[in-house]
RNA sequence: GGGGUCGUAGUUAAGUUGGUUAUAACGCCGGCCUGUCACGCCGGAGGGCGUGGGUUCAAGUCCCAUCGGCCCCGCCA
C-alpha cells in the first residue's frame, strides 16, 4: 500500500505524462473528471490544472484496486500510482494531449469524495448566477483557468519589465482620504474617530505624485482600485491597475517606455511581436473620424462630415438641425451584403439608444439612390454627398443629423455595431493607438461648471496656459490614452508640478482655496517642496487580460467577480451587520 | 434613476389560441457489460414552473407587484 502525500509524492502533473515516461511508474493526483466502467476494466479521466490523462483499473492486474475504483464518482479527489504504457493500437485518442498513453493503476487512494457537482464542466452555457454561486467549481473549467494563468503571466511580465528598467514597486494605502472629482468613493467608517470616514482609493493618484516629490523617480504598482459606480461587461467595482509614475520626463518618454511594456507583455504572454511605435491620434481627430475617444481602428467605416454640403439644403430636417448649430455626418458601408428593411429598422432602434432621433439611409445605385430622403435632396447634393463619402453603386450610406455629441455617439457606436455584425475585422487583430491632446476641461451642464476631463492634476500645454481663465475648454491637456481594439486600456498625463498653476486650475474648476486645501492640501503643500516635473499612466489590467484572452466579460478574467448589482453570489456580500458592529462605529441605518 | 432580456427537474432547454396525471436531453441512482474516451444496454427516482398577489370554472401560459442573472443608457477613465 502506498503512502501518498508523505513518502509517495506526486511525480508530475496529469497532462505532463507522455510517451517518454513509458514503462515508468508515476504518481498522479487530481480529480475524477469522467468514469467509464465497463464492468471489467474501468477508465478514469484524471484531471488537474494541466489537463487530463486516462488511468486504467484492470481486475486482472489489480483486484483490490479495481474494487476500490468502483467507488469513484465525478470530482472525487484521487491519488494513483501506476505504470505508463502505450495504449493498444487503434485506441489512441488524438483529442487528448496524453492520448497516446495511459496509466495502469496499481495503487489508488481516494483522498476525498465529492457531492455530485451542480453543473457539468463541459457545458458552456450554464447560467451565470449558478456559476458565480459555485465559483470554486466554475474555476475548475479549463477555459477560466487559462485566463487566470495568462493574467498571472501578464503581471509577471509587467513586474519583470519595470524591475529591469529601474522602477520601484511601492504600496500605497487602501484606507485613505475621500476626494472630490471623479467617481463615487467606497467609504469605510472610522471606529476611532466617530463620524469620520476613510475612502478606498479610486486610484493611487496623489500618493504616486508624492512619491515623485520624495525622489523615487520611477514608480510602479499593480494595485486594486475601487469605484462605486454602476457595472458593465468590462467594469467591476474593484479592479486592478498597472500604475506608473516617472520624474524628469515628457509625454514621449512615458509613451516610449509603455510601448516597450506592451511589447514585452505580448511577447511573453502570447508570443506576438508588436509593431512599434503605435500610431497617435489627436482627440478631436478621433472624435471627428470615429465619433469616440477610444476608437477601434481595426477597420475603416469612418465618419464623414456633410454639414457644409447640406447647410442650404431644401431638406428641412437637415437644414434646421444645422441652423441650430448641429451637424450632419455619415458613414458609408462598402458594397455590402444588402441589409433588409428589418435590419435597417433595427439599426435605427440601435442609434436611438444614443439619442439619435432617426437614422437616414441611402442605397447607392448607378444613377440615383434608393432612400427615404432621396426626394428631399437635389441632384447636386446627392452628387456632392456621393463624392464626399466616395460612394459607388452598391454602397449604403447612413446619416445622422443632430447636435455633435449625439451624432458622434450614435454614428461612433453604429460603426462598431456594423463592424461586429459584418465581421469587418479578424478576431486576433490588434490595433493600438494613442489618443493625445485631450481638452483639459469640459463644461458640465449638470454641475454648471467646468470639470476636469482627466483629473485636476493634469498639466495644460504650456502654450495654452494663457487661455486658462478666458476659454478653459480650448486648453489642451498633456494627457494620453492608450486604446487597443476600441477599448481604453490605459491613460495618464504629465502632472502639474507648480503650485501656482495647480491653484489656477482649481480656481477654474470652481474649487475655492479652502476647499482645495481641505481636499488635497497635502498635495499642495508637497508641491512647494521641490516637486520635480513628473507624469505617469495607469493601465487596466483586467481589460488588457480580457482582450488578450478574448474574454467577453471582465468576470471571466477575475477569480471572484461581482454581479451587476455589485454582489458576490459566492460569499453573499454585501450583507447586514450586527447592531453591535454599527454601534461601535456610531452608525445608524436610515 | 431608466430601457431591454431571461428565470420551468441537479443542468440545459421545449411547453400551441389558458384545458386531463408538466415534456426531452444530459446528469443522478440500481443492474448488466474487459478497451472506452460525450462508452453502451436495461430499469428507476427527481420539479409543480423565481416569489407574492389577482383575473378565471381552470394559470407555467393573462394582469400587477417583487426578487435575482445578463446587456445597455445615464454614471464611470
PDB file of N, CA, C and O in Angstrom, chain A residues 30-33 46 71-78 110-116 140:
ATOM      1  N   UNK A  30      -5.286  14.153  -8.619  1.00  0.00           N
ATOM      2  CA  UNK A  30      -6.202  15.036  -9.348  1.00  0.00           C
ATOM      3  C   UNK A  30      -7.640  14.649  -9.094  1.00  0.00           C
ATOM      4  O   UNK A  30      -7.951  13.946  -8.129  1.00  0.00           O
ATOM      5  N   UNK A  31      -8.505  15.138  -9.977  1.00  0.00           N
ATOM      6  CA  UNK A  31      -9.945  14.929  -9.825  1.00  0.00           C
ATOM      7  C   UNK A  31     -10.439  13.941 -10.878  1.00  0.00           C
ATOM      8  O   UNK A  31      -9.941  13.946 -12.012  1.00  0.00           O
ATOM      9  N   UNK A  32     -11.435  13.135 -10.487  1.00  0.00           N
ATOM     10  CA  UNK A  32     -12.028  12.193 -11.432  1.00  0.00           C
ATOM     11  C   UNK A  32     -12.947  12.980 -12.352  1.00  0.00           C
ATOM     12  O   UNK A  32     -14.034  13.400 -11.963  1.00  0.00           O
ATOM     13  N   UNK A  33     -12.467  13.224 -13.566  1.00  0.00           N
ATOM     14  CA  UNK A  33     -13.222  14.055 -14.496  1.00  0.00           C
ATOM     15  C   UNK A  33     -14.385  13.256 -15.072  1.00  0.00           C
ATOM     16  O   UNK A  33     -15.497  13.751 -15.163  1.00  0.00           O
ATOM     17  N   UNK A  46      -8.354  11.410 -15.344  1.00  0.00           N
ATOM     18  CA  UNK A  46      -7.855  12.135 -14.178  1.00  0.00           C
ATOM     19  C   UNK A  46      -7.437  13.545 -14.609  1.00  0.00           C
ATOM     20  O   UNK A  46      -6.695  13.705 -15.575  1.00  0.00           O
ATOM     21  N   UNK A  71     -15.884   2.744  -6.415  1.00  0.00           N
ATOM     22  CA  UNK A  71     -16.485   3.801  -5.582  1.00  0.00           C
ATOM     23  C   UNK A  71     -16.336   5.183  -6.214  1.00  0.00           C
ATOM     24  O   UNK A  71     -16.978   6.130  -5.790  1.00  0.00           O
ATOM     25  N   UNK A  72     -15.439   5.292  -7.195  1.00  0.00           N
ATOM     26  CA  UNK A  72     -15.106   6.626  -7.715  1.00  0.00           C
ATOM     27  C   UNK A  72     -16.289   7.234  -8.451  1.00  0.00           C
ATOM     28  O   UNK A  72     -16.950   6.578  -9.262  1.00  0.00           O
ATOM     29  N   UNK A  73     -16.575   8.472  -8.129  1.00  0.00           N
ATOM     30  CA  UNK A  73     -17.619   9.235  -8.811  1.00  0.00           C
ATOM     31  C   UNK A  73     -17.016  10.565  -9.286  1.00  0.00           C
ATOM     32  O   UNK A  73     -15.875  10.886  -8.943  1.00  0.00           O
ATOM     33  N   UNK A  74     -17.838  11.336  -9.990  1.00  0.00           N
ATOM     34  CA  UNK A  74     -17.376  12.614 -10.517  1.00  0.00           C
ATOM     35  C   UNK A  74     -16.754  13.484  -9.437  1.00  0.00           C
ATOM     36  O   UNK A  74     -17.335  13.648  -8.373  1.00  0.00           O
ATOM     37  N   UNK A  75     -15.585  14.005  -9.731  1.00  0.00           N
ATOM     38  CA  UNK A  75     -14.903  15.001  -8.904  1.00  0.00           C
ATOM     39  C   UNK A  75     -14.359  14.464  -7.599  1.00  0.00           C
ATOM     40  O   UNK A  75     -13.965  15.234  -6.726  1.00  0.00           O
ATOM     41  N   UNK A  76     -14.314  13.141  -7.437  1.00  0.00           N
ATOM     42  CA  UNK A  76     -13.581  12.574  -6.304  1.00  0.00           C
ATOM     43  C   UNK A  76     -12.108  12.944  -6.478  1.00  0.00           C
ATOM     44  O   UNK A  76     -11.617  13.071  -7.599  1.00  0.00           O
ATOM     45  N   UNK A  77     -11.436  13.134  -5.364  1.00  0.00           N
ATOM     46  CA  UNK A  77     -10.025  13.504  -5.416  1.00  0.00           C
ATOM     47  C   UNK A  77      -9.200  12.236  -5.237  1.00  0.00           C
ATOM     48  O   UNK A  77      -9.379  11.511  -4.256  1.00  0.00           O
ATOM     49  N   UNK A  78      -8.318  11.991  -6.203  1.00  0.00           N
ATOM     50  CA  UNK A  78      -7.626  10.704  -6.244  1.00  0.00           C
ATOM     51  C   UNK A  78      -6.111  10.866  -6.231  1.00  0.00           C
ATOM     52  O   UNK A  78      -5.565  11.835  -6.752  1.00  0.00           O
ATOM     53  N   UNK A 110      -8.499   7.134  -2.504  1.00  0.00           N
ATOM     54  CA  UNK A 110      -9.492   8.192  -2.663  1.00  0.00           C
ATOM     55  C   UNK A 110      -9.210   9.212  -1.569  1.00  0.00           C
ATOM     56  O   UNK A 110      -9.470   8.960  -0.390  1.00  0.00           O
ATOM     57  N   UNK A 111      -8.632  10.334  -1.954  1.00  0.00           N
ATOM     58  CA  UNK A 111      -8.215  11.341  -0.964  1.00  0.00           C
ATOM     59  C   UNK A 111      -9.409  12.102  -0.417  1.00  0.00           C
ATOM     60  O   UNK A 111      -9.387  12.596   0.700  1.00  0.00           O
ATOM     61  N   UNK A 112     -10.454  12.214  -1.249  1.00  0.00           N
ATOM     62  CA  UNK A 112     -11.678  12.853  -0.780  1.00  0.00           C
ATOM     63  C   UNK A 112     -12.807  12.527  -1.736  1.00  0.00           C
ATOM     64  O   UNK A 112     -12.576  12.339  -2.929  1.00  0.00           O
ATOM     65  N   UNK A 113     -14.008  12.450  -1.180  1.00  0.00           N
ATOM     66  CA  UNK A 113     -15.173  12.241  -2.015  1.00  0.00           C
ATOM     67  C   UNK A 113     -15.744  13.596  -2.409  1.00  0.00           C
ATOM     68  O   UNK A 113     -15.273  14.635  -1.951  1.00  0.00           O
ATOM     69  N   UNK A 114     -16.748  13.592  -3.267  1.00  0.00           N
ATOM     70  CA  UNK A 114     -17.364  14.850  -3.693  1.00  0.00           C
ATOM     71  C   UNK A 114     -18.851  14.624  -3.884  1.00  0.00           C
ATOM     72  O   UNK A 114     -19.270  13.560  -4.361  1.00  0.00           O
ATOM     73  N   UNK A 115     -19.619  15.602  -3.501  1.00  0.00           N
ATOM     74  CA  UNK A 115     -21.020  15.595  -3.901  1.00  0.00           C
ATOM     75  C   UNK A 115     -21.075  15.712  -5.419  1.00  0.00           C
ATOM     76  O   UNK A 115     -20.125  16.197  -6.045  1.00  0.00           O
ATOM     77  N   UNK A 116     -22.178  15.283  -5.990  1.00  0.00           N
ATOM     78  CA  UNK A 116     -22.337  15.464  -7.431  1.00  0.00           C
ATOM     79  C   UNK A 116     -22.342  16.959  -7.726  1.00  0.00           C
ATOM     80  O   UNK A 116     -23.116  17.700  -7.125  1.00  0.00           O
ATOM     81  N   UNK A 140     -12.847  25.428 -11.955  1.00  0.00           N
ATOM     82  CA  UNK A 140     -12.192  24.195 -12.394  1.00  0.00           C
ATOM     83  C   UNK A 140     -12.219  24.069 -13.911  1.00  0.00           C
ATOM     84  O   UNK A 140     -11.520  23.238 -14.475  1.00  0.00           O
TER      85      UNK A 140
END
